[in-house]
Short mmCIF file of C-alpha atoms in Angstrom, two decimals:
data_model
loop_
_atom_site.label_atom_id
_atom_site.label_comp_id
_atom_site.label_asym_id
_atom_site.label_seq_id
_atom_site.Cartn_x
_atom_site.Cartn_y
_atom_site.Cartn_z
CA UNK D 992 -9.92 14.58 -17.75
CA UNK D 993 -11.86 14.51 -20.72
CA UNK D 994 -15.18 13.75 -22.57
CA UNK D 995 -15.64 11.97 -25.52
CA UNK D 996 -17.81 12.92 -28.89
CA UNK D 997 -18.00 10.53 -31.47
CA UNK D 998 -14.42 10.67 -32.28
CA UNK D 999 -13.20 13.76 -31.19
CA UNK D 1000 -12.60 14.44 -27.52
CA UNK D 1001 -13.34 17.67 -25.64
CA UNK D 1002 -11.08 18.45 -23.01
CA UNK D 1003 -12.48 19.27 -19.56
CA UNK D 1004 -9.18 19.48 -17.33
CA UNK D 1005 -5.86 19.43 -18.36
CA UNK D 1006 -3.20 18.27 -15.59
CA UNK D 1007 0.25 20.26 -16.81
CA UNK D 1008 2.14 17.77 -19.00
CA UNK D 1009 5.39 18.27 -19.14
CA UNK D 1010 7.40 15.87 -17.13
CA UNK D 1011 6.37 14.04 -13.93
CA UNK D 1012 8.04 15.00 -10.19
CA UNK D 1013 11.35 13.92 -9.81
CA UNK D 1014 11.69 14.43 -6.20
CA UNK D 1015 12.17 12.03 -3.85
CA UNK D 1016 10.47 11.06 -1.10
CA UNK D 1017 11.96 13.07 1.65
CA UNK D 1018 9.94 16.18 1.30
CA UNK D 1019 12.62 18.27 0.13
CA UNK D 1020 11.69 21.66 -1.87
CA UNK D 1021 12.91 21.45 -5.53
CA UNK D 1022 12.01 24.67 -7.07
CA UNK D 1023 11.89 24.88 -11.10
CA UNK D 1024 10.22 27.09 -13.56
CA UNK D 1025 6.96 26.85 -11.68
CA UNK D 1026 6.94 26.38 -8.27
CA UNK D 1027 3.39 25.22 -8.15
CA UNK D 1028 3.45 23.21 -10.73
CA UNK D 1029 3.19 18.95 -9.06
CA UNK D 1030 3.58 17.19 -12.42
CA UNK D 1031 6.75 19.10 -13.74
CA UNK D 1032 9.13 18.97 -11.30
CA UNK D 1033 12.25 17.20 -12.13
CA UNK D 1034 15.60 17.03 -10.14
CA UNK D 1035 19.15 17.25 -11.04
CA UNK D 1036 22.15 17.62 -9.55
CA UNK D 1037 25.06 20.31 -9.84
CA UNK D 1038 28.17 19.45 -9.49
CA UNK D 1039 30.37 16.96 -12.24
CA UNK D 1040 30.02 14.05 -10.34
CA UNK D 1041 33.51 14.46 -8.83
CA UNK D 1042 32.27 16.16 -5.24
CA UNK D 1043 31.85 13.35 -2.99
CA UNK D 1044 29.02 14.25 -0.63
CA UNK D 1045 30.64 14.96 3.06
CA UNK D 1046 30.14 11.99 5.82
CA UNK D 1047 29.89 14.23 8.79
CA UNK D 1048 26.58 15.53 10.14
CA UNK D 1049 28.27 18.74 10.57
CA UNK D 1050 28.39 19.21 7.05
CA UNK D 1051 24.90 17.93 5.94
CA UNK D 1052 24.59 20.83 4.17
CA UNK D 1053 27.13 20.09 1.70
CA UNK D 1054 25.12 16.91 0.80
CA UNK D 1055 22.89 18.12 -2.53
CA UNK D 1056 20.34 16.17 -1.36
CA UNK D 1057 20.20 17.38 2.50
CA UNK D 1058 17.05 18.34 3.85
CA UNK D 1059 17.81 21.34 4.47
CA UNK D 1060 19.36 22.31 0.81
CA UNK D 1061 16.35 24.62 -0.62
CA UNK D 1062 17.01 23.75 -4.16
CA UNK D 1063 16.64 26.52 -6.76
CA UNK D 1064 18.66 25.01 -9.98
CA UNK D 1065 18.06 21.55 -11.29
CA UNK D 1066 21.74 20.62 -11.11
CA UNK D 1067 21.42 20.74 -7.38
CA UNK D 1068 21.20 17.29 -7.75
CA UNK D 1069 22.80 15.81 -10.72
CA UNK D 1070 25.15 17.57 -13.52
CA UNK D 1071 22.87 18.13 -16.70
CA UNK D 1072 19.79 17.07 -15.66
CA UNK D 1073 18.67 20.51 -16.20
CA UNK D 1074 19.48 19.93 -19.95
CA UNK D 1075 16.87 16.59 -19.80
CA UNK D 1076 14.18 18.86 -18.20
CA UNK D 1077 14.83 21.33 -21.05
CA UNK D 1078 14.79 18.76 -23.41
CA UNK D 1079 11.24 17.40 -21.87
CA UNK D 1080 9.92 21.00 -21.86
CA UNK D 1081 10.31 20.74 -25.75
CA UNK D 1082 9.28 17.08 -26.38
CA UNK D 1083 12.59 15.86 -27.39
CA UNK D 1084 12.17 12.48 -26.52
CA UNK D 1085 13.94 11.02 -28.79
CA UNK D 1086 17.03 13.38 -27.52
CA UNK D 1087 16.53 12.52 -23.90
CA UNK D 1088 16.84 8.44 -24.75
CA UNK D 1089 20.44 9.75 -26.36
CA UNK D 1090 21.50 11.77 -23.53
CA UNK D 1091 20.43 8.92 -20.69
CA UNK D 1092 22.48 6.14 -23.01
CA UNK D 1093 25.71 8.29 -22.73
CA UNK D 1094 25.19 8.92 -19.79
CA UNK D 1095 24.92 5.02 -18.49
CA UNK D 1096 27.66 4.29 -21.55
CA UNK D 1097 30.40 6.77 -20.45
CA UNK D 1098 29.71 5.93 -15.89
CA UNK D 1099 28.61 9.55 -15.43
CA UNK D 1100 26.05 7.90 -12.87
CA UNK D 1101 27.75 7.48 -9.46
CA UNK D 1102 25.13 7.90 -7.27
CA UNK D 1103 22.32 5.21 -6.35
CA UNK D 1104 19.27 8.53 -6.78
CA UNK D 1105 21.53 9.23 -10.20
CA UNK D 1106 20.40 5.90 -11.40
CA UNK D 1107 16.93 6.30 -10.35
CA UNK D 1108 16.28 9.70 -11.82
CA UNK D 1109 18.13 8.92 -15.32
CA UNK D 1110 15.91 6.21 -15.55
CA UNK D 1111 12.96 7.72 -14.83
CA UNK D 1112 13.36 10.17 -17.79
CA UNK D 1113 13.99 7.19 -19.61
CA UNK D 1114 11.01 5.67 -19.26
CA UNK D 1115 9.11 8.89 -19.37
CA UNK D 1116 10.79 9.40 -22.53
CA UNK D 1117 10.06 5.76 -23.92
CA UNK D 1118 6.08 6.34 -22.74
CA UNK D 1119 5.94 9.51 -24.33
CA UNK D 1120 7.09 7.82 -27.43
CA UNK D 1121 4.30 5.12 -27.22
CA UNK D 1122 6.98 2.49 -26.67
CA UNK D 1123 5.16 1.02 -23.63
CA UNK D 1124 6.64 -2.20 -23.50
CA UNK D 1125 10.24 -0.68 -23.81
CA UNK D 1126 9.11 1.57 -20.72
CA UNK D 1127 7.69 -1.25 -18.64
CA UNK D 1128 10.77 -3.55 -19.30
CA UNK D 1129 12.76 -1.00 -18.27
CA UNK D 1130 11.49 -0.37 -15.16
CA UNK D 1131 10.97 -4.32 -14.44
CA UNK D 1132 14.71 -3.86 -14.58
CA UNK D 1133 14.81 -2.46 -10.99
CA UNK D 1134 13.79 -5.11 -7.70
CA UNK D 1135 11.03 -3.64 -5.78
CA UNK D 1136 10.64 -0.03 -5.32
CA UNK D 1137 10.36 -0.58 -1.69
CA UNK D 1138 13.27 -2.62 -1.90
CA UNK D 1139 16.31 -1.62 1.09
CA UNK D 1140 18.49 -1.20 -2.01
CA UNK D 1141 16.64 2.35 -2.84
CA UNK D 1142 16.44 3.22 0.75
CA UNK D 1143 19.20 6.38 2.05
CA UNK D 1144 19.81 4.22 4.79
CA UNK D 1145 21.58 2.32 2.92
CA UNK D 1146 24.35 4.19 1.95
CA UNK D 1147 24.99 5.95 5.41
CA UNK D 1148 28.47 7.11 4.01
CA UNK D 1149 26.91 8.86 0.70
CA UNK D 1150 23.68 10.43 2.49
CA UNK D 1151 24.32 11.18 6.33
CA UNK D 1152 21.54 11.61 8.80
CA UNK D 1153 18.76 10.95 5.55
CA UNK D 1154 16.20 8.42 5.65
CA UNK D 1155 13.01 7.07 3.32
CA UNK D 1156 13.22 5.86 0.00
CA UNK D 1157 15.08 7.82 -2.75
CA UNK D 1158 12.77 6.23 -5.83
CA UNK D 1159 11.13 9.32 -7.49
CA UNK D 1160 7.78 9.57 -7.20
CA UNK D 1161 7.05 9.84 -10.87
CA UNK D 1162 8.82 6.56 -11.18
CA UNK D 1163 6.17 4.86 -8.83
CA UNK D 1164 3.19 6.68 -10.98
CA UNK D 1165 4.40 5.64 -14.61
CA UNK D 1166 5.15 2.28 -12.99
CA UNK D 1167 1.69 1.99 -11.52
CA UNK D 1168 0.18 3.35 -15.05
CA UNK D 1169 2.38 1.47 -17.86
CA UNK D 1170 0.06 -1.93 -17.11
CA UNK D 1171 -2.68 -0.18 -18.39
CA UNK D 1172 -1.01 1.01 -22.01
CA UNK D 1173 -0.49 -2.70 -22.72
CA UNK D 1174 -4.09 -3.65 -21.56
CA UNK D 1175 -3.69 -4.52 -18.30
CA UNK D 1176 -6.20 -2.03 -16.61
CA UNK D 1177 -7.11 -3.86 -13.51
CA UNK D 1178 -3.73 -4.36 -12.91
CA UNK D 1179 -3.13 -0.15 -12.93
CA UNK D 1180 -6.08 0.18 -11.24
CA UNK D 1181 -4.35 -2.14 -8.05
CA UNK D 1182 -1.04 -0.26 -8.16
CA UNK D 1183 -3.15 3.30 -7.97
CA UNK D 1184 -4.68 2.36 -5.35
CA UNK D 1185 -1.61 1.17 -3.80
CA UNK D 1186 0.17 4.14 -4.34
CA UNK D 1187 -2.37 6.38 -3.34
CA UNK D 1188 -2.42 4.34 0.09
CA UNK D 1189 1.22 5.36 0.06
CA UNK D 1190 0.66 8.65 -0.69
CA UNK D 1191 -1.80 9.08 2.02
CA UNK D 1192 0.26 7.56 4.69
CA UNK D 1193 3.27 10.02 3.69
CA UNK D 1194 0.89 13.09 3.90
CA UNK D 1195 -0.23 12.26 7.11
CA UNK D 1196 3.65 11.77 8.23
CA UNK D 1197 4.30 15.02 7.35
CA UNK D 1198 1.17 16.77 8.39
CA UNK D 1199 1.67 15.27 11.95
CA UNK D 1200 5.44 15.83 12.18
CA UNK D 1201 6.27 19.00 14.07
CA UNK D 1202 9.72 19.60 11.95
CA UNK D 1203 7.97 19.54 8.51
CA UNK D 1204 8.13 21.96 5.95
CA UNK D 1205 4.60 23.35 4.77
CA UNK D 1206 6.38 23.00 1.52
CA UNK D 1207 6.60 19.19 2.05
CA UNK D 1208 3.32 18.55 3.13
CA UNK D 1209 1.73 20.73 0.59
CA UNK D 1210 3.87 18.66 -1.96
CA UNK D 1211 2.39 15.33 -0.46
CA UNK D 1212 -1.11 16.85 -0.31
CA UNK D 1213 -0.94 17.54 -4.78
CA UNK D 1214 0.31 14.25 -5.30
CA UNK D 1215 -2.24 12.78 -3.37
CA UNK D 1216 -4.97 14.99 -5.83
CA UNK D 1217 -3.00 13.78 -8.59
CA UNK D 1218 -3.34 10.19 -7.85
CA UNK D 1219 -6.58 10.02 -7.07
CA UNK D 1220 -7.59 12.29 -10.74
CA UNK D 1221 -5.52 9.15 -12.52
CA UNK D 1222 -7.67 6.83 -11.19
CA UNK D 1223 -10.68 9.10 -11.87
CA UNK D 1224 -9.68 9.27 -15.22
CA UNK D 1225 -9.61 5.33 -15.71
CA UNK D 1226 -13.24 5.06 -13.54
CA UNK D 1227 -14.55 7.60 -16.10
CA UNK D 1228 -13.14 5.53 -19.37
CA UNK D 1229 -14.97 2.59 -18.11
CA UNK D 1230 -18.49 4.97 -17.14
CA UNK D 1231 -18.27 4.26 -13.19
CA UNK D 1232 -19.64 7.32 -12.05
CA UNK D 1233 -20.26 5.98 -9.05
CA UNK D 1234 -16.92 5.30 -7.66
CA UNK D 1235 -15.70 9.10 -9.38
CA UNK D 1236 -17.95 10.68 -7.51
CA UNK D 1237 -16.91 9.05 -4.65
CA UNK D 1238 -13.41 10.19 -4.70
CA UNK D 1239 -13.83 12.99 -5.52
CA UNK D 1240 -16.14 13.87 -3.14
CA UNK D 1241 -13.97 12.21 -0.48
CA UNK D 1242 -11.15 14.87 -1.57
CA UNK D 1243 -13.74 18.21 -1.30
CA UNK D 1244 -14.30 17.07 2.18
CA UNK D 1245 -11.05 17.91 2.92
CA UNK D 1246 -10.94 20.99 1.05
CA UNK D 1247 -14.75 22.17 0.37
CA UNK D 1248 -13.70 25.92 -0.88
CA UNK D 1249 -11.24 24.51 -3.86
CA UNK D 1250 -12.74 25.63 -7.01
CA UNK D 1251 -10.51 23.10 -9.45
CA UNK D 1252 -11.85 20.20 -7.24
CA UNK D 1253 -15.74 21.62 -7.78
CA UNK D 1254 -14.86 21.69 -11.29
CA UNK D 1255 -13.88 18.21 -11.16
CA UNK D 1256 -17.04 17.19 -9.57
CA UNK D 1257 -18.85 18.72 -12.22
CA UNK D 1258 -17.19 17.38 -15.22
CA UNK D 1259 -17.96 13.52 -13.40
CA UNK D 1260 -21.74 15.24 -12.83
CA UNK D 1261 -22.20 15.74 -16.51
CA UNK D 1262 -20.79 12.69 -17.59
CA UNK D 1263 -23.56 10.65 -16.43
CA UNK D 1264 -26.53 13.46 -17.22
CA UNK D 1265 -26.64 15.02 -14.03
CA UNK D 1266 -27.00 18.47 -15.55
CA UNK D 1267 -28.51 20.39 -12.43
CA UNK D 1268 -25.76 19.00 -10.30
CA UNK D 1269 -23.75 19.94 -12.41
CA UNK D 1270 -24.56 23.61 -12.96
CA UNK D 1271 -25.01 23.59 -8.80
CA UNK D 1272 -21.10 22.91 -8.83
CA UNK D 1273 -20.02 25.42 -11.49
CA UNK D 1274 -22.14 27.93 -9.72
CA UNK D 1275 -20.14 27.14 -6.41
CA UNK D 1276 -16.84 27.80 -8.38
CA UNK D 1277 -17.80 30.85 -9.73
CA UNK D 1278 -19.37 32.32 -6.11
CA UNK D 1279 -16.11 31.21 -4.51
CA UNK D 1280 -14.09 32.67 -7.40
CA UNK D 1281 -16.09 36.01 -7.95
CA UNK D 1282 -17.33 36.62 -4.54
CA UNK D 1283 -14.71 34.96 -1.89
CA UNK D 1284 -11.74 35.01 -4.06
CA UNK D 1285 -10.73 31.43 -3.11
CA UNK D 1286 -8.46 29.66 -5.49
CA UNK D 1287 -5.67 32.36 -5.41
CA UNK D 1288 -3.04 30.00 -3.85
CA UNK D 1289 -4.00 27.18 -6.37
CA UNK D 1290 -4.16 29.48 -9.66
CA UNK D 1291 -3.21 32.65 -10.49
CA UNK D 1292 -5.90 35.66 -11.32
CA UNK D 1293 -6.73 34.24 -15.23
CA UNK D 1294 -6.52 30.84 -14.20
CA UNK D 1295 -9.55 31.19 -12.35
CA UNK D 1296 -11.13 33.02 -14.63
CA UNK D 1297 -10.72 31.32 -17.33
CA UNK D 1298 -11.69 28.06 -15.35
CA UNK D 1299 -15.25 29.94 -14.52
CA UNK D 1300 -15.24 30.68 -18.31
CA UNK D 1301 -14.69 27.17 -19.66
CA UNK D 1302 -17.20 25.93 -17.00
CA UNK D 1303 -19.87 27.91 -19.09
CA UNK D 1304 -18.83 26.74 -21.84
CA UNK D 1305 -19.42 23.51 -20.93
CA UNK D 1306 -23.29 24.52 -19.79
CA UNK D 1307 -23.54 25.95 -23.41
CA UNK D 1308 -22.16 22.89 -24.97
CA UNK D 1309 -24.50 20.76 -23.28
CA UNK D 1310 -27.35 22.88 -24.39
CA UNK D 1311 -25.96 22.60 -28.33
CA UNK D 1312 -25.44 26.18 -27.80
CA UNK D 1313 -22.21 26.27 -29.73
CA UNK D 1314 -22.11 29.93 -30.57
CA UNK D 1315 -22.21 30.62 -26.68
CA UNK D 1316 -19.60 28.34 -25.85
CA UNK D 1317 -17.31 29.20 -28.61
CA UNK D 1318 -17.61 33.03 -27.05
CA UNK D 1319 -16.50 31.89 -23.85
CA UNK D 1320 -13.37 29.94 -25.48
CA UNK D 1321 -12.20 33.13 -27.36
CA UNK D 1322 -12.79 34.94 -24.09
CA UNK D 1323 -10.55 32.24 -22.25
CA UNK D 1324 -7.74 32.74 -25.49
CA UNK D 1325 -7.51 36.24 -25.07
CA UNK D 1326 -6.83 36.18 -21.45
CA UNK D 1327 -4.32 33.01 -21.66
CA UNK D 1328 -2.48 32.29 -25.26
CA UNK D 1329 -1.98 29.16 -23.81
CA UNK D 1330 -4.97 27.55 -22.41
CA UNK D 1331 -5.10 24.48 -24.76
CA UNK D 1332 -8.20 23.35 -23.26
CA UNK D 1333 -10.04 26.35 -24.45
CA UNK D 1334 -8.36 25.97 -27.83
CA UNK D 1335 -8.89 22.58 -28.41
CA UNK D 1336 -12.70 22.59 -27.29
CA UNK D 1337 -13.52 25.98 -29.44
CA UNK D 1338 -12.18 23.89 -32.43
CA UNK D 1339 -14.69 21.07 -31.51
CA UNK D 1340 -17.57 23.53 -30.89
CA UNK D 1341 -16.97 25.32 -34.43
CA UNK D 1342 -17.20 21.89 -35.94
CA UNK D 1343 -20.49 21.36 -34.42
CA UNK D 1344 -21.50 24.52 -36.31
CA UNK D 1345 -20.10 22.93 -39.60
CA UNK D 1346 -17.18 25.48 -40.09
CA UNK D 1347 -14.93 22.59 -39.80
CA UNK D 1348 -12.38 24.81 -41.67
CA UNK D 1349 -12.01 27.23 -38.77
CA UNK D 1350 -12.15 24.32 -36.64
CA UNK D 1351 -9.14 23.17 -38.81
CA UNK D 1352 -6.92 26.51 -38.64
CA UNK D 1353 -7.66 27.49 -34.88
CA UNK D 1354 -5.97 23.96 -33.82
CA UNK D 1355 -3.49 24.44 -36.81
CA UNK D 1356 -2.73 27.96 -35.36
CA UNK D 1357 -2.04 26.68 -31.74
CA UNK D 1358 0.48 23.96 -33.05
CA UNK D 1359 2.23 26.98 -34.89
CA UNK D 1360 2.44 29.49 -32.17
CA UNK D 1361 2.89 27.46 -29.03
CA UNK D 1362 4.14 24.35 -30.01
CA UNK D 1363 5.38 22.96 -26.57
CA UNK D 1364 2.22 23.73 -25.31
CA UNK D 1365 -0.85 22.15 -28.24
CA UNK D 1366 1.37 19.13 -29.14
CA UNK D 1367 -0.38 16.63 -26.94
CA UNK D 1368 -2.34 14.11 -27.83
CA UNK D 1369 -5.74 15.04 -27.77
CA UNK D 1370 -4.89 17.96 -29.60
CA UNK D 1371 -3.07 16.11 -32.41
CA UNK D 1372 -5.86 13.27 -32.23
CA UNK D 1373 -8.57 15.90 -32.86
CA UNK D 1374 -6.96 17.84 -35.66
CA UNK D 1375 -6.05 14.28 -37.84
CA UNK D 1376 -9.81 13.16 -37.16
CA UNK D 1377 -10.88 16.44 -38.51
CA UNK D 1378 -8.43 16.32 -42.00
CA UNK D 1379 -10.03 13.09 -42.43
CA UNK D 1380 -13.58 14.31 -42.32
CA UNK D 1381 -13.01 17.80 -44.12
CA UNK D 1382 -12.63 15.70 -47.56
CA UNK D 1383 -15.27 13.51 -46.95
CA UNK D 1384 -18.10 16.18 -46.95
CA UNK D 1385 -16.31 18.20 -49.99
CA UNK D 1386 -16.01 15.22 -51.62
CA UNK D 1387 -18.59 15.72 -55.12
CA UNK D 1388 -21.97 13.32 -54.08
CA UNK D 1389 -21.54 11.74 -57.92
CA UNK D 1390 -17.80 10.68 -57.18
CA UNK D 1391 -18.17 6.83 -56.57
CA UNK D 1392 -14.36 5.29 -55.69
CA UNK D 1393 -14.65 1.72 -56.99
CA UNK D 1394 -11.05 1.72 -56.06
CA UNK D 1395 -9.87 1.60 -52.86
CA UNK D 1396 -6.70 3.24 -53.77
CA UNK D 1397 -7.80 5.73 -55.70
CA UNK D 1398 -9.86 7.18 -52.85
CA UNK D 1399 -7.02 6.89 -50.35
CA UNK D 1400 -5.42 9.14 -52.87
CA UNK D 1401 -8.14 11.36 -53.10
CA UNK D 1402 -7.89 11.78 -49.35
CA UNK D 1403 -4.39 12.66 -49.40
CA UNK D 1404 -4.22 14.83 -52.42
CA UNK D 1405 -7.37 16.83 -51.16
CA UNK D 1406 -5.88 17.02 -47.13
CA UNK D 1407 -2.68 18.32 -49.03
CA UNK D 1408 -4.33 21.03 -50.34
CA UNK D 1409 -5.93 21.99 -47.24
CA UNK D 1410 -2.84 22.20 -45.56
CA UNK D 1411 -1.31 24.38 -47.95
CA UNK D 1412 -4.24 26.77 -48.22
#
């Protein structure tokens, strides 16, 4: 989630970005780097593709994809998947396109799921790469997702005693979200909503089924919060606050002591002026933070502080108190190298105090040191939008450019020299 200055845009809440979950819809537990972390999870397989999964229900748990397999490598699922994860971990999109086109070139995808989670790195890959119609067109490839052909049952003699559909969930979010990179926003909007009915109905599934996992159902329960803050995030880009506040509101019923969810409230408060309410939320956060400690499960120790901190910030912002809020960044840095929110808004609060070349090295800085981590867009968006203003306002008040060329090159020679100072 984020709010937008003029041209540069201040990040509020960052959902982790590396590559969308994998999993299927079973429930099963794929463990990766970060357990907790929804959005990355990817799935893979171990074996060369030569193991044909056993037939008998007295060996389900030689089946990879069994229920109960616990997985705790990505290959549990398909050979060198791990490697495309990796690969997505560093932005190597490019590389991952390669990999999925030998991959389909040489048959090393004998499974029906080995199809489905190739491809959605594919078009994850192809998204990531702004190639939107490419991704769209290849996922148009594919019938329905709720077609019988991407159901286990199908295949009784490859996935004994399994049942539901085996299309990744990430697959059914960057299907439902393409539409909207190509200008089709009301048609994301539908598919959101349909997928969030989806998501809803699989929750409740789990929560009601004696045999579940809490794993599973606290799997369902994220996804659910993640679908609902994509379609937050397109209510917000077209200012109704209304409906925002609406969901979220309808998910802090269910879970009133969450502190990220607050946080969320109050970001959607300030966007339409509501400044008290606001403040009222962040104040919540910090009491349940500080005072009842809640939030441990959903972040660790730092996390929560820093999520207090950048709250302030935001108060300070509001109140053009840039020097305040800029303080509470640099607090938020020093606890967490890697909080790109609170390096990407301390940039945008120094250029509100005209030091655009601080502004300039501290997002510079970030793309240096942790690389995986401050390449994303809004990042890289902020940083070019402030190269091109730097020159403007050194640029000498009796230099007219009758030329339009000559003052593109003026831009470009004087940027240069920025970047090598």
């Amino acid at each position: 989630m984020f709010l937008s200055s003029n041209n540069f845009i201040l990040l509020v809440f960052r959902e982790k970005e590396t590559s969308p979950d994998l999993s299927a819809e079973t429930g099963a537990r794929v463990i990766l780097g970060n357990p907790c972390q929804l959005e990355g999870n990817l799935a893979s397989m171990e074996s060369s593709g030569s193991h044909q999964p056993e037939t008998t229900a007295t060996n389900l748990n030689a089946d990879p994809l069994a229920i109960t397999q616990h997985y705790t490598i990505l290959n549990d699922l398909h050979p060198e998947l791990s490697s495309l994860q990796e690969l997505a971990l560093r932005g190597s999109w490019r590389s991952i396109l390669d990999k999925v086109s030998r991959a389909r070139s040489l048959s090393l995808l004998r499974y029906p799921h080995d199809h489905l989670l190739y491809l959605s790195f594919n078009v994850l890959a192809l998204t990531k790469l702004r190639r939107f119609s490419d991704a769209l067109e290849d996922i148009d490839s594919l019938e329905n997702l709720d077609s019988p052909s991407y159901c286990y049952e199908s295949y009784p003699h490859l996935y004994p005693n399994r049942s539901g559909s085996m299309v990744p969930f990430s697959l059914r979010w960057l299907h439902a979200q393409l539409p909207s990179k190509l200008g089709k926003r009301q048609e994301t909007l539908d598919r959101l909503y349909l997928l969030l009915v989806r998501v809803k109905s699989q929750f409740m599934i789990k929560s009601k089924s004696s045999n579940s996992l809490d794993v599973s159902v606290s799997v369902w329960k994220r996804r659910e919060e993640f679908v609902i803050g994509t379609i937050i995030s397109h209510h917000l880009s077209q200012k109704e606050f209304g409906v925002c506040l609406a969901l979220i509101r309808d998910m802090i019923s269910g879970d009133a002591n969450n502190p990220t969810l607050l946080s969320k409230l109050g970001y959607a408060q300030m966007q339409f002026g509501d400044l008290e309410g606001a403040k009222a939320s962040f104040d919540k956060v910090r009491e349940l933070v500080h005072v009842n400690g809640s939030g441990a499960e959903l972040l660790s120790e730092v996390g929560m502080k820093n999520l207090v901190s950048r709250n302030k910030a935001l108060i300070y912002m509001v109140g053009k108190d840039y020097v305040s809020a800029v303080r509470e960044y640099e607090e938020c840095i020093e606890r967490d190298g890697l909080d790109v929110v609170a390096i990407n808004n301390k940039a945008i609060c120094l250029m509100y105090l005209r030091d655009l070349s601080d502004s300039i090295k501290v997002l510079e800085n970030a793309l240096e040191r942790v690389p995986t981590v401050a390449v994303n867009e809004t990042l890289v968006v902020n940083l070019i939008g402030l190269l091109v203003l730097l020159p403007m306002i050194l640029m000498p008040p009796a230099l007219e450019f009758k030329d339009a060329s000559l003052l593109e090159w003026y831009l470009v020679a004087t940027v240069y020299l920025v970047d090598c100072c």
